PDB file of C-alpha atoms and ligand atoms in Angstrom:
ATOM      1  CA  MET A   1       3.391  -7.899 -12.223  1.00 56.00           C
ATOM      2  CA  ILE A   2       5.386 -10.465 -11.568  1.00 56.00           C
ATOM      3  CA  THR A   3       4.909 -13.684 -13.774  1.00 52.00           C
ATOM      4  CA  GLU A   4       8.035 -16.243 -12.705  1.00 56.00           C
ATOM      5  CA  PRO A   5       6.785 -19.128 -11.076  1.00 48.00           C
ATOM      6  CA  ALA A   6       8.317 -19.319  -7.606  1.00 49.00           C
ATOM      7  CA  MET A   7      10.452 -21.949  -6.501  1.00 56.00           C
ATOM      8  CA  PRO A   8       9.247 -23.683  -3.411  1.00 54.00           C
ATOM      9  CA  GLY A   9      10.136 -22.356  -0.359  1.00 64.00           C
ATOM     10  CA  ASP A  10      10.819 -18.892  -2.356  1.00 82.00           C
ATOM     11  CA  LYS A  11       9.984 -16.107  -0.604  1.00 96.00           C
ATOM     12  CA  LEU A  12       9.207 -12.588  -2.376  1.00 98.00           C
ATOM     13  CA  ARG A  13      11.424  -9.642  -1.655  1.00 98.00           C
ATOM     14  CA  ILE A  14       9.950  -6.851  -0.849  1.00 98.00           C
ATOM     15  CA  GLY A  15      11.156  -3.038  -0.272  1.00 98.00           C
ATOM     16  CA  VAL A  16       8.839  -0.829   2.495  1.00 99.00           C
ATOM     17  CA  LEU A  17       8.753   2.822   1.432  1.00 98.00           C
ATOM     18  CA  ALA A  18       7.046   4.898   4.366  1.00 98.00           C
ATOM     19  CA  SER A  19       7.324   8.974   5.455  1.00 98.00           C
ATOM     20  CA  GLY A  20       5.612   8.137   8.844  1.00 98.00           C
ATOM     21  CA  SER A  21       4.821   6.132  11.887  1.00 98.00           C
ATOM     22  CA  GLY A  22       4.853   2.957   9.832  1.00 98.00           C
ATOM     23  CA  SER A  23       1.458   1.258  11.322  1.00 98.00           C
ATOM     24  CA  ASN A  24       1.283  -0.546   8.111  1.00 98.00           C
ATOM     25  CA  LEU A  25       5.030  -1.196   8.256  1.00 98.00           C
ATOM     26  CA  GLN A  26       4.333  -3.119  10.906  1.00 99.00           C
ATOM     27  CA  SER A  27       1.433  -5.270   9.810  1.00 98.00           C
ATOM     28  CA  ILE A  28       3.098  -6.361   7.393  1.00 98.00           C
ATOM     29  CA  ILE A  29       6.165  -7.382   9.421  1.00 98.00           C
ATOM     30  CA  ASP A  30       3.781  -9.318  12.162  1.00 98.00           C
ATOM     31  CA  ARG A  31       2.452 -11.109   9.183  1.00 98.00           C
ATOM     32  CA  CYS A  32       5.487 -11.890   8.101  1.00 98.00           C
ATOM     33  CA  ALA A  33       6.710 -13.224  11.294  1.00 98.00           C
ATOM     34  CA  ASP A  34       3.666 -15.837  11.918  1.00 98.00           C
ATOM     35  CA  GLY A  35       3.948 -17.040   8.729  1.00 97.00           C
ATOM     36  CA  SER A  36       0.690 -16.278   7.269  1.00 97.00           C
ATOM     37  CA  LEU A  37       2.753 -13.741   4.320  1.00 98.00           C
ATOM     38  CA  ALA A  38       5.547 -15.296   2.489  1.00 98.00           C
ATOM     39  CA  ALA A  39       7.634 -12.415   2.152  1.00 98.00           C
ATOM     40  CA  THR A  40      11.408 -10.986   3.220  1.00 98.00           C
ATOM     41  CA  ILE A  41      11.634  -7.170   3.751  1.00 98.00           C
ATOM     42  CA  ALA A  42      14.865  -6.785   2.257  1.00 98.00           C
ATOM     43  CA  VAL A  43      14.798  -3.030   3.213  1.00 98.00           C
ATOM     44  CA  VAL A  44      12.633   0.023   4.388  1.00 98.00           C
ATOM     45  CA  ILE A  45      13.061   3.252   3.057  1.00 98.00           C
ATOM     46  CA  SER A  46      12.187   6.806   4.478  1.00 98.00           C
ATOM     47  CA  ASN A  47      12.434   9.945   3.326  1.00 98.00           C
ATOM     48  CA  VAL A  48      11.866  11.567   6.465  1.00 98.00           C
ATOM     49  CA  PRO A  49      14.349  11.615   9.167  1.00 97.00           C
ATOM     50  CA  GLY A  50      13.664  10.334  12.471  1.00 96.00           C
ATOM     51  CA  ALA A  51      10.162   8.418  10.875  1.00 98.00           C
ATOM     52  CA  GLY A  52       8.844   5.964  13.071  1.00 98.00           C
ATOM     53  CA  ALA A  53       8.311   3.694  10.223  1.00 98.00           C
ATOM     54  CA  LEU A  54      12.651   3.316  10.783  1.00 98.00           C
ATOM     55  CA  GLU A  55      12.639   2.652  14.266  1.00 98.00           C
ATOM     56  CA  ARG A  56      10.242   0.073  13.561  1.00 98.00           C
ATOM     57  CA  ALA A  57      12.177  -1.858  11.102  1.00 98.00           C
ATOM     58  CA  ARG A  58      15.650  -1.570  13.470  1.00 98.00           C
ATOM     59  CA  LYS A  59      13.426  -3.226  16.022  1.00 98.00           C
ATOM     60  CA  ALA A  60      12.990  -5.684  14.076  1.00 98.00           C
ATOM     61  CA  GLY A  61      16.050  -6.213  12.779  1.00 98.00           C
ATOM     62  CA  ILE A  62      15.406  -5.164   9.077  1.00 98.00           C
ATOM     63  CA  PRO A  63      18.222  -2.938   7.204  1.00 98.00           C
ATOM     64  CA  THR A  64      16.856   0.437   6.465  1.00 98.00           C
ATOM     65  CA  SER A  65      17.744   3.055   4.423  1.00 98.00           C
ATOM     66  CA  CYS A  66      16.780   7.079   4.964  1.00 98.00           C
ATOM     67  CA  ILE A  67      16.702   8.860   1.430  1.00 98.00           C
ATOM     68  CA  ASP A  68      15.876  12.740   2.694  1.00 97.00           C
ATOM     69  CA  HIS A  69      14.205  14.259  -0.861  1.00 97.00           C
ATOM     70  CA  LYS A  70      15.163  17.860   0.661  1.00 97.00           C
ATOM     71  CA  LYS A  71      18.774  16.982  -0.683  1.00 97.00           C
ATOM     72  CA  PHE A  72      17.730  16.148  -4.368  1.00 97.00           C
ATOM     73  CA  ALA A  73      17.567  18.819  -7.236  1.00 97.00           C
ATOM     74  CA  ASP A  74      14.304  17.397  -8.227  1.00 96.00           C
ATOM     75  CA  ARG A  75      11.968  14.102  -8.205  1.00 95.00           C
ATOM     76  CA  GLN A  76      13.957  12.198 -10.431  1.00 97.00           C
ATOM     77  CA  ALA A  77      16.992  12.982  -8.897  1.00 98.00           C
ATOM     78  CA  PHE A  78      15.580  11.226  -5.609  1.00 98.00           C
ATOM     79  CA  ASP A  79      13.490   8.601  -7.570  1.00 98.00           C
ATOM     80  CA  ARG A  80      17.230   7.387  -9.119  1.00 98.00           C
ATOM     81  CA  GLU A  81      18.436   6.749  -5.267  1.00 98.00           C
ATOM     82  CA  VAL A  82      15.860   5.163  -3.955  1.00 98.00           C
ATOM     83  CA  VAL A  83      15.882   2.622  -6.833  1.00 98.00           C
ATOM     84  CA  ALA A  84      19.454   2.315  -6.481  1.00 98.00           C
ATOM     85  CA  ALA A  85      18.634   1.214  -2.799  1.00 98.00           C
ATOM     86  CA  LEU A  86      16.049  -0.891  -3.535  1.00 98.00           C
ATOM     87  CA  GLN A  87      18.158  -2.653  -6.226  1.00 98.00           C
ATOM     88  CA  ILE A  88      21.063  -3.316  -4.368  1.00 98.00           C
ATOM     89  CA  ALA A  89      18.587  -5.048  -1.933  1.00 98.00           C
ATOM     90  CA  GLY A  90      17.190  -7.253  -4.434  1.00 98.00           C
ATOM     91  CA  VAL A  91      13.620  -6.104  -4.471  1.00 98.00           C
ATOM     92  CA  GLU A  92      11.383  -7.308  -6.527  1.00 98.00           C
ATOM     93  CA  LEU A  93       8.066  -5.389  -4.980  1.00 98.00           C
ATOM     94  CA  VAL A  94       7.972  -2.156  -3.808  1.00 98.00           C
ATOM     95  CA  VAL A  95       5.646  -1.021  -1.140  1.00 99.00           C
ATOM     96  CA  LEU A  96       4.299   2.293  -0.593  1.00 98.00           C
ATOM     97  CA  ALA A  97       3.164   2.492   3.077  1.00 98.00           C
ATOM     98  CA  GLY A  98       2.408   5.518   3.909  1.00 98.00           C
ATOM     99  CA  PHE A  99       4.941   7.109   1.766  1.00 98.00           C
ATOM    100  CA  MET A 100       4.119  10.719   0.972  1.00 96.00           C
ATOM    101  CA  ARG A 101       5.865  11.353  -2.415  1.00 96.00           C
ATOM    102  CA  ILE A 102       4.648  10.937  -5.835  1.00 94.00           C
ATOM    103  CA  ILE A 103       6.978   8.362  -7.850  1.00 94.00           C
ATOM    104  CA  SER A 104       7.576   9.677 -11.266  1.00 96.00           C
ATOM    105  CA  ASP A 105       8.854   8.259 -14.669  1.00 97.00           C
ATOM    106  CA  VAL A 106      12.089   6.959 -12.980  1.00 96.00           C
ATOM    107  CA  PHE A 107      10.753   4.324 -10.731  1.00 97.00           C
ATOM    108  CA  LEU A 108       7.260   3.099 -12.585  1.00 98.00           C
ATOM    109  CA  GLU A 109      10.659   2.424 -15.439  1.00 98.00           C
ATOM    110  CA  ALA A 110      12.979   0.480 -12.997  1.00 98.00           C
ATOM    111  CA  TYR A 111       9.843  -1.557 -11.124  1.00 98.00           C
ATOM    112  CA  PRO A 112       6.724  -1.851 -14.367  1.00 96.00           C
ATOM    113  CA  GLN A 113       3.950  -3.084 -12.193  1.00 96.00           C
ATOM    114  CA  GLN A 114       5.534  -3.769  -9.172  1.00 98.00           C
ATOM    115  CA  ILE A 115       4.823  -0.965  -6.995  1.00 98.00           C
ATOM    116  CA  ILE A 116       1.891  -0.833  -5.039  1.00 98.00           C
ATOM    117  CA  ASN A 117       0.288   1.317  -3.012  1.00 98.00           C
ATOM    118  CA  ILE A 118      -2.222   1.763   0.408  1.00 98.00           C
ATOM    119  CA  HIS A 119      -4.518   4.718  -0.073  1.00 98.00           C
ATOM    120  CA  PRO A 120      -6.750   5.456   3.036  1.00 98.00           C
ATOM    121  CA  ALA A 121     -10.354   5.872   0.812  1.00 98.00           C
ATOM    122  CA  LEU A 122     -12.915   3.620  -1.573  1.00 98.00           C
ATOM    123  CA  LEU A 123     -10.375   4.967  -4.948  1.00 98.00           C
ATOM    124  CA  PRO A 124     -11.884   6.001  -7.172  1.00 98.00           C
ATOM    125  CA  ALA A 125     -13.735   8.361  -4.493  1.00 98.00           C
ATOM    126  CA  PHE A 126     -10.933  10.991  -3.064  1.00 98.00           C
ATOM    127  CA  PRO A 127      -7.671  10.395  -4.337  1.00 98.00           C
ATOM    128  CA  GLY A 128      -5.131  12.785  -2.892  1.00 97.00           C
ATOM    129  CA  LEU A 129      -4.960  13.944   0.896  1.00 97.00           C
ATOM    130  CA  HIS A 130      -6.928  14.460   3.780  1.00 98.00           C
ATOM    131  CA  VAL A 131      -9.537  12.033   2.445  1.00 98.00           C
ATOM    132  CA  GLN A 132     -11.205  10.684   5.760  1.00 98.00           C
ATOM    133  CA  LYS A 133     -12.139  14.852   5.934  1.00 98.00           C
ATOM    134  CA  LYS A 134     -13.329  14.725   2.937  1.00 98.00           C
ATOM    135  CA  ALA A 135     -15.397  11.752   2.946  1.00 98.00           C
ATOM    136  CA  LEU A 136     -16.951  12.506   6.273  1.00 98.00           C
ATOM    137  CA  GLU A 137     -17.856  16.565   5.049  1.00 98.00           C
ATOM    138  CA  TYR A 138     -18.924  14.806   1.407  1.00 98.00           C
ATOM    139  CA  GLY A 139     -21.538  12.974   3.802  1.00 98.00           C
ATOM    140  CA  ALA A 140     -20.749   9.247   1.951  1.00 98.00           C
ATOM    141  CA  LYS A 141     -21.985   6.454   3.926  1.00 98.00           C
ATOM    142  CA  PHE A 142     -19.123   4.025   3.633  1.00 98.00           C
ATOM    143  CA  ALA A 143     -15.560   5.106   3.592  1.00 98.00           C
ATOM    144  CA  GLY A 144     -12.535   2.324   3.586  1.00 98.00           C
ATOM    145  CA  CYS A 145      -9.326   1.802   2.020  1.00 98.00           C
ATOM    146  CA  THR A 146      -7.853   0.538  -1.485  1.00 99.00           C
ATOM    147  CA  VAL A 147      -4.579  -1.121  -1.900  1.00 99.00           C
ATOM    148  CA  HIS A 148      -3.972  -0.550  -6.132  1.00 98.00           C
ATOM    149  CA  PHE A 149      -0.914  -0.897  -8.339  1.00 98.00           C
ATOM    150  CA  VAL A 150       0.732   2.428  -8.724  1.00 98.00           C
ATOM    151  CA  ASP A 151       0.791   4.013 -12.391  1.00 97.00           C
ATOM    152  CA  GLY A 152       1.559   7.540 -13.473  1.00 94.00           C
ATOM    153  CA  GLY A 153      -1.090   8.901 -12.097  1.00 96.00           C
ATOM    154  CA  VAL A 154      -2.183   9.923  -8.387  1.00 96.00           C
ATOM    155  CA  ASP A 155      -4.030   7.287  -6.814  1.00 98.00           C
ATOM    156  CA  THR A 156      -5.438   6.232 -10.180  1.00 98.00           C
ATOM    157  CA  GLY A 157      -4.058   2.490 -10.746  1.00 98.00           C
ATOM    158  CA  PRO A 158      -5.501  -0.885 -10.932  1.00 98.00           C
ATOM    159  CA  ILE A 159      -7.392  -1.800  -7.823  1.00 98.00           C
ATOM    160  CA  ILE A 160      -6.391  -4.907  -5.540  1.00 98.00           C
ATOM    161  CA  ILE A 161      -8.352  -4.995  -2.684  1.00 98.00           C
ATOM    162  CA  GLN A 162     -10.724  -2.864  -0.958  1.00 98.00           C
ATOM    163  CA  ALA A 163     -12.385  -2.558   2.312  1.00 98.00           C
ATOM    164  CA  ALA A 164     -15.091  -0.755   3.294  1.00 98.00           C
ATOM    165  CA  VAL A 165     -16.645   0.879   6.699  1.00 98.00           C
ATOM    166  CA  PRO A 166     -19.816   2.633   6.969  1.00 98.00           C
ATOM    167  CA  VAL A 167     -19.578   6.075   8.553  1.00 98.00           C
ATOM    168  CA  LEU A 168     -21.695   6.515  11.749  1.00 98.00           C
ATOM    169  CA  ASP A 169     -23.339   9.756  12.592  1.00 97.00           C
ATOM    170  CA  SER A 170     -21.451  10.370  15.400  1.00 98.00           C
ATOM    171  CA  ASP A 171     -18.168   9.640  13.590  1.00 98.00           C
ATOM    172  CA  THR A 172     -15.012  12.372  13.774  1.00 98.00           C
ATOM    173  CA  GLU A 173     -12.590  12.771  11.481  1.00 98.00           C
ATOM    174  CA  ALA A 174      -9.936  10.714  14.047  1.00 98.00           C
ATOM    175  CA  THR A 175     -12.339   7.967  14.699  1.00 98.00           C
ATOM    176  CA  LEU A 176     -13.558   7.665  11.047  1.00 98.00           C
ATOM    177  CA  ALA A 177      -8.905   7.180  10.431  1.00 98.00           C
ATOM    178  CA  ALA A 178      -9.298   4.602  12.952  1.00 98.00           C
ATOM    179  CA  LYS A 179     -11.417   2.565  11.780  1.00 98.00           C
ATOM    180  CA  ILE A 180      -9.765   2.515   8.070  1.00 98.00           C
ATOM    181  CA  LEU A 181      -6.386   1.976   9.480  1.00 98.00           C
ATOM    182  CA  LYS A 182      -7.540  -1.179  11.075  1.00 98.00           C
ATOM    183  CA  GLU A 183      -8.844  -1.911   7.909  1.00 98.00           C
ATOM    184  CA  GLU A 184      -5.548  -1.222   5.969  1.00 98.00           C
ATOM    185  CA  HIS A 185      -3.702  -3.240   8.201  1.00 98.00           C
ATOM    186  CA  ARG A 186      -5.440  -6.492   7.458  1.00 98.00           C
ATOM    187  CA  ILE A 187      -5.842  -5.925   3.635  1.00 98.00           C
ATOM    188  CA  TYR A 188      -2.451  -5.003   2.824  1.00 98.00           C
ATOM    189  CA  PRO A 189      -0.446  -8.100   3.907  1.00 98.00           C
ATOM    190  CA  ARG A 190      -3.391 -10.031   2.207  1.00 98.00           C
ATOM    191  CA  ALA A 191      -2.493  -8.119  -1.080  1.00 98.00           C
ATOM    192  CA  ILE A 192       1.040  -8.572  -1.028  1.00 98.00           C
ATOM    193  CA  GLN A 193       0.512 -12.444  -0.305  1.00 98.00           C
ATOM    194  CA  LEU A 194      -1.806 -12.596  -3.792  1.00 98.00           C
ATOM    195  CA  ILE A 195       0.971 -11.343  -5.428  1.00 98.00           C
ATOM    196  CA  ALA A 196       3.580 -13.767  -3.449  1.00 98.00           C
ATOM    197  CA  GLU A 197       1.786 -16.528  -4.801  1.00 97.00           C
ATOM    198  CA  LYS A 198       1.375 -15.074  -8.061  1.00 97.00           C
ATOM    199  CA  ARG A 199      -1.752 -15.121  -7.959  1.00 97.00           C
ATOM    200  CA  LEU A 200      -3.342 -11.201  -9.674  1.00 98.00           C
ATOM    201  CA  LYS A 201      -3.697 -11.059 -13.247  1.00 97.00           C
ATOM    202  CA  LEU A 202      -4.528  -7.960 -15.073  1.00 97.00           C
ATOM    203  CA  VAL A 203      -7.156  -7.494 -17.156  1.00 97.00           C
ATOM    204  CA  GLY A 204      -7.770  -4.596 -18.876  1.00 96.00           C
ATOM    205  CA  ARG A 205      -7.314  -2.247 -15.612  1.00 96.00           C
ATOM    206  CA  ARG A 206      -9.207  -5.048 -14.021  1.00 98.00           C
ATOM    207  CA  VAL A 207      -7.503  -7.083 -11.259  1.00 98.00           C
ATOM    208  CA  VAL A 208      -8.305 -10.468 -11.185  1.00 97.00           C
ATOM    209  CA  VAL A 209      -7.423 -13.458  -8.903  1.00 97.00           C
ATOM    210  CA  ASP A 210      -7.134 -16.454  -9.934  1.00 95.00           C
ATOM    211  CA  PRO A 211      -8.004 -18.839  -8.560  1.00 93.00           C
ATOM    212  CA  PRO A 212     -10.650 -16.731  -6.880  1.00 91.00           C
ATOM    213  CA  LEU A 213     -11.623 -16.538  -3.394  1.00 90.00           C
ATOM    214  CA  GLU A 214     -15.075 -17.321  -1.935  1.00 88.00           C
ATOM    215  CA  LEU A 215     -17.028 -13.926  -1.372  1.00 84.00           C
ATOM    216  CA  ALA A 216     -20.071 -13.416   0.517  1.00 75.00           C
ATOM    217  CA  ALA A 217     -21.545 -11.085  -2.043  1.00 74.00           C
ATOM    218  CA  THR A 218     -24.242  -9.724   0.181  1.00 87.00           C
ATOM    219  CA  ALA A 219     -25.131  -6.243  -0.048  1.00 92.00           C
ATOM    220  CA  GLN A 220     -24.544  -4.106   3.382  1.00 93.00           C
ATOM    221  CA  HIS A 221     -26.662  -1.041   3.788  1.00 96.00           C
ATOM    222  CA  ASN A 222     -26.550   2.517   5.684  1.00 97.00           C
ATOM    223  CA  PRO A 223     -28.332   3.566   7.285  1.00 97.00           C
ATOM    224  CA  ALA A 224     -29.797  -0.046   7.813  1.00 95.00           C
ATOM    225  CA  LEU A 225     -33.067  -1.545   6.136  1.00 94.00           C
ATOM    226  CA  ASP A 226     -35.948  -2.227   8.319  1.00 83.00           C
TER     227      ASP A 226
HETATM  228  C1  GAR B   1      -1.989   5.265   6.288  1.00 82.35           C
HETATM  229  O1  GAR B   1      -3.263   5.296   6.294  1.00 82.35           O
HETATM  230  C2  GAR B   1      -2.192   5.316   4.366  1.00 82.35           C
HETATM  231  O2  GAR B   1      -3.399   4.735   3.911  1.00 82.35           O
HETATM  232  C3  GAR B   1      -1.768   6.398   4.503  1.00 82.35           C
HETATM  233  O3  GAR B   1      -1.106   7.186   4.796  1.00 82.35           O
HETATM  234  C4  GAR B   1      -1.252   6.400   6.183  1.00 82.35           C
HETATM  235  C5  GAR B   1       0.406   5.947   6.961  1.00 82.35           C
HETATM  236  O4  GAR B   1      -0.166   5.835   8.483  1.00 82.35           O
HETATM  237  N1  GAR B   1      -1.415   6.776   2.842  1.00 82.35           N
HETATM  238  C6  GAR B   1      -1.806   7.864   1.857  1.00 82.35           C
HETATM  239  O5  GAR B   1      -2.642   8.532   2.503  1.00 82.35           O
HETATM  240  C7  GAR B   1      -0.765   7.877   0.905  1.00 82.35           C
HETATM  241  N2  GAR B   1      -1.621   8.847  -0.178  1.00 82.35           N
HETATM  242  P1  GAR B   1       1.175   4.498   9.010  1.00 82.35           P
HETATM  243  O6  GAR B   1       2.384   4.965   8.876  1.00 82.35           O
HETATM  244  O7  GAR B   1       1.099   4.244  10.278  1.00 82.35           O
HETATM  245  O8  GAR B   1       0.947   3.105   8.115  1.00 82.35           O
END
């Protein structure tokens, strides 16, 4: 966790890692541009040549690096290269945005409690892959997304923020994924802003916002009550 007090005007330097189309990256670019997120994207790194995320970054004038994991003997060697690129760019917070690689100890030791991830499910339910399909098949009445700190497990780190969406009888995997993605684009920039403001404290594995945010603490029901 970042604890040094920020100087007025300082912007958090983030590095975004993405393997896919980069719509979450785009939401972060857009919030930086409109001033609601006080961060600078120092570099965008992808392990997939031709990933849409790289193109989005180039269009926004952000430095990019493509580090193809297939060219490395093992996970640690790949991670060492990625960490080196992040450090050269002066990255303080690593933002995994659809980065489909498991992070090794090399990475965790270089950026302790300074790596966050977004996952398209309400953790701890449905870690791993194809989780919108799993939520639908399971019959969950709410699905959603989670931003969390990354630890040594798969989608197990302390939870920063979640958004819940109702699962409707009419939902397909595609409609559910789209609803969840829309919320991802709202909560990821928000989580980064809370870190930029140094408002997150880890108490055990609970992430506490200080000072707290107002919350309409009303329950939602699906199906609706009478
Ligand atoms: C997002 O739904 C993100 O939550 C998911 O990949 C998608 C990337 O979309 N990440 C994971 O499943 C990580 N386990 P994007 O490239 O359009 O941001």
